[in-house]
mmCIF file of C-alpha atoms in Angstrom:
data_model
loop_
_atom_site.group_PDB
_atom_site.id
_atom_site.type_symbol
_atom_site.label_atom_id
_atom_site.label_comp_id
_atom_site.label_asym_id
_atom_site.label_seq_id
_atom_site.Cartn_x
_atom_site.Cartn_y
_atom_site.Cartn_z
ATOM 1 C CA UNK A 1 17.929 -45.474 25.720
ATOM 2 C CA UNK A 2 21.379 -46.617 25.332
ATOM 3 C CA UNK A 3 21.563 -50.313 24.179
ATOM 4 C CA UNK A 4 24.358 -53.119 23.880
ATOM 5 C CA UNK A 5 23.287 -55.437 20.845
ATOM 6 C CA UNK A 6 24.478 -58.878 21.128
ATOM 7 C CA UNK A 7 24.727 -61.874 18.409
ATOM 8 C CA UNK A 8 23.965 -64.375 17.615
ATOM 9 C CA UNK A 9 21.312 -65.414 20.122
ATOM 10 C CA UNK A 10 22.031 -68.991 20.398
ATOM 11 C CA UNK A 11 24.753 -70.925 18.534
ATOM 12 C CA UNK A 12 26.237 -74.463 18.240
ATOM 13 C CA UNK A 13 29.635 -75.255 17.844
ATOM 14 C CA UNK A 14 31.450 -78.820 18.055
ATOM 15 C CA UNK A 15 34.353 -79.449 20.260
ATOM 16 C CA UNK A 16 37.120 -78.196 19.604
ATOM 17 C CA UNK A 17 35.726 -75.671 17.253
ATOM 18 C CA UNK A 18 35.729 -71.712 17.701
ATOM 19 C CA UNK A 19 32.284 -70.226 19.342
ATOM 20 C CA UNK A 20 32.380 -66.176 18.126
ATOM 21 C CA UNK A 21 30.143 -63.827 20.138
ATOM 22 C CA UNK A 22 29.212 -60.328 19.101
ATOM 23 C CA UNK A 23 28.268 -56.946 20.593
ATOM 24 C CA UNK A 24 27.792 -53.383 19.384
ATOM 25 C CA UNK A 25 26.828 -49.949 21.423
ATOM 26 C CA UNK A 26 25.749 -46.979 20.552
ATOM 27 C CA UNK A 27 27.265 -44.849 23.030
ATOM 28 C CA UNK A 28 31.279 -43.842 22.969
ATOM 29 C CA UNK A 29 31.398 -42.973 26.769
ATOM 30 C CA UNK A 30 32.147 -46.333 27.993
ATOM 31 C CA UNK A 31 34.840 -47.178 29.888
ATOM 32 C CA UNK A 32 34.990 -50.889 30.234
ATOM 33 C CA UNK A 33 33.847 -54.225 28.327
ATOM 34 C CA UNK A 34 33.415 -57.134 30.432
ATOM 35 C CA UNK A 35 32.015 -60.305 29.067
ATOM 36 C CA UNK A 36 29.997 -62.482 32.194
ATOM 37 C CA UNK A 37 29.253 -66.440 31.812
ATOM 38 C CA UNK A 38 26.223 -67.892 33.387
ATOM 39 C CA UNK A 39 25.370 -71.453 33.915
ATOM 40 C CA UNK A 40 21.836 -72.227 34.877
ATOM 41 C CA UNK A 41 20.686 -71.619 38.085
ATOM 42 C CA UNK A 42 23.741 -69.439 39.003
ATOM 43 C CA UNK A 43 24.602 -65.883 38.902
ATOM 44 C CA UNK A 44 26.892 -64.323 35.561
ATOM 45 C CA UNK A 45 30.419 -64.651 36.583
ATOM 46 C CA UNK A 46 33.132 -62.341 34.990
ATOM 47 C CA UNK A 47 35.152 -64.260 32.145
ATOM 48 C CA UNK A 48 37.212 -61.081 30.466
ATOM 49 C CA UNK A 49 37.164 -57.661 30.248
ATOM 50 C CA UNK A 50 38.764 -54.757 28.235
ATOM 51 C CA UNK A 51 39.513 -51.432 28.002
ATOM 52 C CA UNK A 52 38.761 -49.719 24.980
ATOM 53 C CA UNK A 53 42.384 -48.441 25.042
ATOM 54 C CA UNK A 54 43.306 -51.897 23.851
ATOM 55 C CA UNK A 55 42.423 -53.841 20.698
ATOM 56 C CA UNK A 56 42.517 -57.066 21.987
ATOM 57 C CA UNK A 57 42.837 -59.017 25.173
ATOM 58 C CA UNK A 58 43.361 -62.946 25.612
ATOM 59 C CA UNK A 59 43.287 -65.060 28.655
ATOM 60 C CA UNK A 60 43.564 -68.736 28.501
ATOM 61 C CA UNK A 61 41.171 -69.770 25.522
ATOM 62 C CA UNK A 62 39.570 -66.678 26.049
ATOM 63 C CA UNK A 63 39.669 -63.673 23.474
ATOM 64 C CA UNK A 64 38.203 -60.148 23.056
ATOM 65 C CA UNK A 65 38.740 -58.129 20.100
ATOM 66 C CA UNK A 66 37.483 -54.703 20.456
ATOM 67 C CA UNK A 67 36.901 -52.307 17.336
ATOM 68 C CA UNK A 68 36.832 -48.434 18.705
ATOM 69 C CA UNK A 69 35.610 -46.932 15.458
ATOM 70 C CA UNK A 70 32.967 -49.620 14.819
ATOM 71 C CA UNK A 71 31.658 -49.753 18.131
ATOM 72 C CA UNK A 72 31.641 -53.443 18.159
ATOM 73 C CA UNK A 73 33.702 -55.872 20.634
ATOM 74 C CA UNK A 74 33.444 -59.988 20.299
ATOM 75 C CA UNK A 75 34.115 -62.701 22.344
ATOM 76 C CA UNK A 76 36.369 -65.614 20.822
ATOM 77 C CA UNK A 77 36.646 -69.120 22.767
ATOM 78 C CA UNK A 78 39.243 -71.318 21.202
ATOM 79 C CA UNK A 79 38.864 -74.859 21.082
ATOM 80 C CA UNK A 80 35.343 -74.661 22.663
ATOM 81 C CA UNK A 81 34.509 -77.724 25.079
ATOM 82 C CA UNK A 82 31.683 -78.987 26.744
ATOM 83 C CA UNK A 83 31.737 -77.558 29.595
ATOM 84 C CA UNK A 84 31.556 -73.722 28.044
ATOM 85 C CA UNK A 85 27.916 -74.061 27.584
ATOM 86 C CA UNK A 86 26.293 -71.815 28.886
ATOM 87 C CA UNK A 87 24.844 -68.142 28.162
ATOM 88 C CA UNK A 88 27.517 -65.698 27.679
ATOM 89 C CA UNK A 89 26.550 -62.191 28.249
ATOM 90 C CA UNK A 90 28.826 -59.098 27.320
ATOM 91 C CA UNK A 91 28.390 -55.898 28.705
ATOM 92 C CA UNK A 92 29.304 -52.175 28.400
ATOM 93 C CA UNK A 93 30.127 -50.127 31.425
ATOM 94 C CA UNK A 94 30.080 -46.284 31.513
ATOM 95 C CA UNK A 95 30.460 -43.385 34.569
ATOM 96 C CA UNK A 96 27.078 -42.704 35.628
ATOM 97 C CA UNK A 97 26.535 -38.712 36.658
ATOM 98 C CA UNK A 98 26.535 -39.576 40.467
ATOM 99 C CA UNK A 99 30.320 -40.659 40.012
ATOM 100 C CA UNK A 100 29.779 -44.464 39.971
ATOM 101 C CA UNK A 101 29.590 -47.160 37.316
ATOM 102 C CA UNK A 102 26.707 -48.540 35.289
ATOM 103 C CA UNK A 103 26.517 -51.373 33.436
ATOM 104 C CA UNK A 104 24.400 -52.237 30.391
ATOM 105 C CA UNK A 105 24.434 -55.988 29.283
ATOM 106 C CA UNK A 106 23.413 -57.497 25.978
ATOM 107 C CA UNK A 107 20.373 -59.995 25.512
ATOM 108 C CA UNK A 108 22.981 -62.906 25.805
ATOM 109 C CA UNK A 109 23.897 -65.535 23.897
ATOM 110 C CA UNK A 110 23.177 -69.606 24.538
ATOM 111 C CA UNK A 111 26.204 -71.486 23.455
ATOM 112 C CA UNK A 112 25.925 -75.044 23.535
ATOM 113 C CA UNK A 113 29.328 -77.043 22.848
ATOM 114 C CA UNK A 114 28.413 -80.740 20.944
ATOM 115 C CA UNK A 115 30.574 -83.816 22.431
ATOM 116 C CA UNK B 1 36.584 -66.070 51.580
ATOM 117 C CA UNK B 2 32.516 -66.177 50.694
ATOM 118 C CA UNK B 3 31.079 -64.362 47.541
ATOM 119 C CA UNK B 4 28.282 -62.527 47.220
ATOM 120 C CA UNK B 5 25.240 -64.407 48.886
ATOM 121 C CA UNK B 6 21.277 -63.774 48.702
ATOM 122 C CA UNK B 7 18.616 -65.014 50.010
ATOM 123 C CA UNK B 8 16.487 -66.386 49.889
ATOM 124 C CA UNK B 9 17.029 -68.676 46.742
ATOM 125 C CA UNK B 10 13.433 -69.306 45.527
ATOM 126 C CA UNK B 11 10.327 -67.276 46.789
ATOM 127 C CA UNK B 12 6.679 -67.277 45.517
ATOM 128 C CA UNK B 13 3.780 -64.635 45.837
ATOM 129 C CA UNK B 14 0.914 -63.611 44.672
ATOM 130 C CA UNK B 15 0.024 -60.370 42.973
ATOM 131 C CA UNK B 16 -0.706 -57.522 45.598
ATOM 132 C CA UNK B 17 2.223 -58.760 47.763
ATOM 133 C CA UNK B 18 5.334 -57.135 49.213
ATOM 134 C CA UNK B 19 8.651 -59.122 48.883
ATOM 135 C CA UNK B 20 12.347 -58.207 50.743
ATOM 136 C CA UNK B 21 15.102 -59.649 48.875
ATOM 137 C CA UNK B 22 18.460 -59.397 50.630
ATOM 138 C CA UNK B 23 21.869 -59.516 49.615
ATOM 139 C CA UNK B 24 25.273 -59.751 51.861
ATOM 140 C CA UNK B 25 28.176 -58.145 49.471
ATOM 141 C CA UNK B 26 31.605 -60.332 48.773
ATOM 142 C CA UNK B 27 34.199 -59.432 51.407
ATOM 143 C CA UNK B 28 35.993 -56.266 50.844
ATOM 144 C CA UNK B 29 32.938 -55.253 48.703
ATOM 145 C CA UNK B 30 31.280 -51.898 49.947
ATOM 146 C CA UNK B 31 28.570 -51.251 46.345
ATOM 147 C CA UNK B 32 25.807 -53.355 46.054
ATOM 148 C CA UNK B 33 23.792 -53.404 42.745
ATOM 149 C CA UNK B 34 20.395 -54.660 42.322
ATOM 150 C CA UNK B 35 19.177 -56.279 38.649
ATOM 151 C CA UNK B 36 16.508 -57.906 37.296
ATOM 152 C CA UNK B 37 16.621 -60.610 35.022
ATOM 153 C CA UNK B 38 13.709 -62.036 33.193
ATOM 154 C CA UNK B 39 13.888 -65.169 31.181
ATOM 155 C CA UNK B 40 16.276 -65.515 28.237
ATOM 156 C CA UNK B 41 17.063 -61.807 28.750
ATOM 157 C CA UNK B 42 19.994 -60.003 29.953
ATOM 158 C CA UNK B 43 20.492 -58.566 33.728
ATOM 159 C CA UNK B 44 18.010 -55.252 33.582
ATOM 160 C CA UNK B 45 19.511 -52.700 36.365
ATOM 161 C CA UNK B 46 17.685 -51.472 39.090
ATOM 162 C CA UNK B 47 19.786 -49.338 41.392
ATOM 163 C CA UNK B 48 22.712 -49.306 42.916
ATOM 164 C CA UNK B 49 23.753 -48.538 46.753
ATOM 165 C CA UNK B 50 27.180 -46.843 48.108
ATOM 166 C CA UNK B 51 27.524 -45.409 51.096
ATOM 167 C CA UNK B 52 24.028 -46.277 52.128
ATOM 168 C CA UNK B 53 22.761 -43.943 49.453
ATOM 169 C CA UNK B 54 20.908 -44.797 46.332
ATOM 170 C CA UNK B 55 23.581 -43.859 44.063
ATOM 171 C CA UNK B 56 21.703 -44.220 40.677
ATOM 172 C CA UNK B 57 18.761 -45.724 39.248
ATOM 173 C CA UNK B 58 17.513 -47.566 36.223
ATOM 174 C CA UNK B 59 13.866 -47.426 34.927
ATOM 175 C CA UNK B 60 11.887 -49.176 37.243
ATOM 176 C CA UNK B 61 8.831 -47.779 39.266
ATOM 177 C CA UNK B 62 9.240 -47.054 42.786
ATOM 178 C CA UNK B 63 7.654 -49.967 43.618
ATOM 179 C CA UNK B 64 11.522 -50.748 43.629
ATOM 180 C CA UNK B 65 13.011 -50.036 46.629
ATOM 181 C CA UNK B 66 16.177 -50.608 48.852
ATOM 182 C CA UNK B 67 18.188 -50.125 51.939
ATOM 183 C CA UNK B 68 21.969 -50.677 52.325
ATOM 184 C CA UNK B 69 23.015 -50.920 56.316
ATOM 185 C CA UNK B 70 26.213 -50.059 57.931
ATOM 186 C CA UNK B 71 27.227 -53.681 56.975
ATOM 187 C CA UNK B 72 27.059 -52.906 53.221
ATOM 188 C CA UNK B 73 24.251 -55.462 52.763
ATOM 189 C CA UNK B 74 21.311 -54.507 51.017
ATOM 190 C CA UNK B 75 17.418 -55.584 50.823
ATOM 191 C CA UNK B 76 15.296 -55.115 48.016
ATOM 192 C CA UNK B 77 11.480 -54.385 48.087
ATOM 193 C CA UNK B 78 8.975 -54.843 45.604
ATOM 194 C CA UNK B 79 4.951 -53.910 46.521
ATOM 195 C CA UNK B 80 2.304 -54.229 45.084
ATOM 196 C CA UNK B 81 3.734 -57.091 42.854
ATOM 197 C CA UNK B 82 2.691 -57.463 39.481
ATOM 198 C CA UNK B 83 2.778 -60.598 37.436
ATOM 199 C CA UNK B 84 5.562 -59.215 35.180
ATOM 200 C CA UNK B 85 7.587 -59.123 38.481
ATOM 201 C CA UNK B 86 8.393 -62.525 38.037
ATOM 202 C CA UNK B 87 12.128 -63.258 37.347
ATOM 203 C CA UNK B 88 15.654 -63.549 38.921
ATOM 204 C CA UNK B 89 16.725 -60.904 41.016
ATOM 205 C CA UNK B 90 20.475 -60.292 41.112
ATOM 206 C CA UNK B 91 22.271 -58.942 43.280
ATOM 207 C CA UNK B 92 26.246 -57.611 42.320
ATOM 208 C CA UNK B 93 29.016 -56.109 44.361
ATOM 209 C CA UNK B 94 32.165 -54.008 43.930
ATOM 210 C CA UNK B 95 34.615 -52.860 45.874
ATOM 211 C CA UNK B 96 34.501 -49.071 46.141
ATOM 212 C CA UNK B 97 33.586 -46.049 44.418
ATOM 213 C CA UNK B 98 34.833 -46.578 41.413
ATOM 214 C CA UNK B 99 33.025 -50.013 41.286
ATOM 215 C CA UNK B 100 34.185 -52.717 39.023
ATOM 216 C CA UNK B 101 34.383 -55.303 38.313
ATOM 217 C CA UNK B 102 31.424 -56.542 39.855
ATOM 218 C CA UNK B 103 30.352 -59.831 41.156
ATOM 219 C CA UNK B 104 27.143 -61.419 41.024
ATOM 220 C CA UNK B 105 25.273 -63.983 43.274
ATOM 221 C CA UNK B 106 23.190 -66.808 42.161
ATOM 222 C CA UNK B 107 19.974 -64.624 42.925
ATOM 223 C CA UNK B 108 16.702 -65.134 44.167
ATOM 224 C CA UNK B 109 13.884 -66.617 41.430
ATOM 225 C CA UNK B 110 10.652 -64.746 42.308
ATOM 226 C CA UNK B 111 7.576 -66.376 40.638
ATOM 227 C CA UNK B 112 4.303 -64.279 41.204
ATOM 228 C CA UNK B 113 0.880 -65.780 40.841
#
């Protein structure tokens, strides 16, 4: 069964700080990288994505790197506040047989952001 | 413009029990996928809906089932619920066949007794 690994599970970082996420796959027929943030009691909400066409993507404080050959993508946040904790989740998305999209998410990771 | 809703937000039953989850899709959205997410864990698919189709599945028994209407909303049924049935229940849409990105809603917590 195809699998995203994610790491670390939880991690604390004070403000300001960087927060580093990781994920590797196992399968190189994916098409698309999103990473989702969830806050308790609500629904993952897309953050970033990328295309593994492209090394690295930022937006805002926001930062994927993406490593074809290793298989591994991460997750950067730049001066990390507060307000980003939450569970991060990244996730690997591939063409199913029937024509449309799966997606396979990592375990997630709890970041919690010190004052 | 609303996002993806679902209803209801909280729902508890006992094992044996048959539950409908339902799901209206973000505006514009016409694919509806169904996951399952247990504590601490990441969103587990279930299936997905297109065209009022089951368009794939992931490895759940067909205890799992669903229904997309004309209006590209969706329901989800569980029976015979077991007590490892218990979790969130999220429901993501897309806007056609190609299908990303997706968006989630906030999900419905099922808690089985």
């Amino acid at each position: 069964q195809q699998q995203v690994k994610q790491s670390p599970q939880s991690l604390i970082v004070q403000k300001g700080g960087i927060s580093i996420i990781n994920c590797a796959y196992e399968n190189t027929a994916f098409d698309y990288f999103p990473w989702y943030q969830q806050f308790p009691g609500k629904g993952p909400a897309l953050l970033i994505a990328i295309r593994p066409d492209v090394s690295e993507k930022k937006e805002g404080r926001f930062t994927i790197s993406f490593n074809k050959s290793a298989k591994q993508f991460s997750l950067h946040i730049m001066d990390s506040q507060p307000g980003d904790s939450a569970t991060y989740f990244c996730a690997a998305v591939k063409r199913a047989t029937s024509g449309t999209y799966k997606y396979i998410f990592g375990t997630g990771t709890r970041l919690k952001v010190l004052a | 413009d609303a996002g993806v809703t679902q209803s209801p937000t909280h729902l508890i039953k006992t094992r044996g029990q048959q539950v409908t989850l339902r799901c209206s899709p973000k505006s514009g959205h016409d694919t509806v996928s169904w996951y399952q997410q247990a504590l601490g864990q990441g969103p587990q698919f279930i299936f997905q809906y297109y065209e009022e189709e089951e368009r794939q599945r992931g490895n759940f028994p067909d205890r799992f089932s669903g229904h997309q209407f004309p209006n590209y909303s969706s329901e989800l049924n569980v029976n015979a619920l077991l007590l490892g049935d218990s979790a969130l229940y999220l429901c993501a849409s897309s806007e056609g066949w190609e299908g990303q990105p997706q968006h989630f809603g906030d999900g419905t917590r099922l808690s089985i007794l």
